[in-house]
CSV table of C-alpha atoms in Angstrom, one decimal:
chain,number,residue,atom,x,y,z
A,261,ARG,CA,-75.8,95.2,-100.5
A,262,GLN,CA,-74.6,91.2,-99.7
A,263,GLN,CA,-74.5,90.5,-96.2
A,264,ALA,CA,-70.9,89.4,-94.6
A,265,PRO,CA,-70.0,86.2,-93.2
A,266,ASN,CA,-70.5,85.0,-89.9
A,267,GLU,CA,-66.9,84.3,-89.6
A,268,PHE,CA,-66.6,87.9,-90.0
A,269,ILE,CA,-68.5,89.1,-87.2
A,270,CYS,CA,-67.2,89.8,-84.1
A,271,PRO,CA,-68.4,87.5,-81.5
A,272,ILE,CA,-68.5,90.0,-78.9
A,273,THR,CA,-69.2,93.7,-80.7
A,274,ARG,CA,-71.5,91.7,-83.2
A,275,GLU,CA,-70.0,94.0,-85.9
A,276,LEU,CA,-67.7,93.2,-89.1
A,277,MET,CA,-64.5,92.9,-88.0
A,278,VAL,CA,-61.2,95.1,-89.0
A,279,ASP,CA,-58.4,94.3,-87.1
A,280,PRO,CA,-59.6,90.2,-86.8
A,281,VAL,CA,-56.8,88.6,-84.1
A,282,VAL,CA,-56.9,84.7,-83.1
A,283,ALA,CA,-57.3,83.7,-79.8
A,284,SER,CA,-56.1,80.4,-78.1
A,285,ASP,CA,-59.6,79.3,-78.0
A,286,GLY,CA,-59.0,78.9,-82.0
A,287,PHE,CA,-62.1,81.7,-82.4
A,288,SER,CA,-61.4,85.5,-84.1
A,289,TYR,CA,-62.1,88.5,-82.5
A,290,GLU,CA,-62.2,91.9,-83.1
A,291,ARG,CA,-58.5,93.1,-81.2
A,292,SER,CA,-60.0,95.9,-80.0
A,293,ALA,CA,-62.7,94.2,-78.4
A,294,ILE,CA,-60.4,90.5,-77.2
A,295,ASN,CA,-58.1,93.1,-76.0
A,296,GLU,CA,-60.0,95.0,-74.2
A,297,TRP,CA,-62.4,91.8,-72.3
A,298,LEU,CA,-58.6,90.6,-71.6
A,299,LYS,CA,-57.5,94.3,-69.5
A,300,LYS,CA,-61.1,93.7,-67.4
A,301,GLY,CA,-59.0,90.9,-66.4
A,302,ARG,CA,-61.1,88.1,-67.8
A,303,THR,CA,-59.7,84.6,-68.0
A,304,ASN,CA,-62.0,83.0,-70.2
A,305,SER,CA,-62.9,82.8,-73.9
A,306,PRO,CA,-66.1,84.6,-74.6
A,307,MET,CA,-67.6,82.1,-77.0
A,308,THR,CA,-66.6,78.3,-75.1
A,309,ASN,CA,-65.8,80.0,-71.5
A,310,ALA,CA,-62.9,77.9,-71.1
A,311,TRP,CA,-59.5,79.6,-69.5
A,312,ILE,CA,-58.1,82.0,-73.0
A,313,ASP,CA,-54.1,83.0,-72.9
A,314,ARG,CA,-54.0,86.7,-73.0
A,315,HIS,CA,-51.6,86.2,-76.7
A,316,VAL,CA,-53.5,86.9,-79.9
A,317,THR,CA,-52.2,87.0,-83.7
A,318,THR,CA,-52.9,88.3,-86.3
A,319,ASN,CA,-55.6,86.5,-88.4
A,320,ILE,CA,-53.8,87.2,-91.7
A,321,GLN,CA,-55.7,85.3,-94.2
A,322,LEU,CA,-59.1,86.4,-92.4
A,323,ARG,CA,-58.2,90.3,-92.9
A,324,LYS,CA,-58.0,89.8,-96.3
A,325,LEU,CA,-61.1,88.1,-97.2
A,326,ILE,CA,-62.8,90.5,-95.3
A,327,ASP,CA,-60.7,93.3,-96.8
A,328,GLU,CA,-61.9,91.8,-100.6
A,329,VAL,CA,-65.8,92.4,-98.8
A,330,ARG,CA,-65.6,95.6,-97.7
A,331,LEU,CA,-63.3,97.5,-100.1
A,332,GLY,CA,-65.3,95.4,-103.5
């Protein structure tokens, strides 16, 4: 089985994303992981340590690409 590209891996969980979202830092994360990160009161990006907004947006294109790899 082929290894997933790094862009498909959540930087917080280090696992293949299922429900990717993009944060204001421009990076994609697994929705549950970034929500938990923010819920703990963190206001910094896990990737850059800069301030990030609490709003995240579904990364539809990345989700489609991941589904192609996961589901074949």
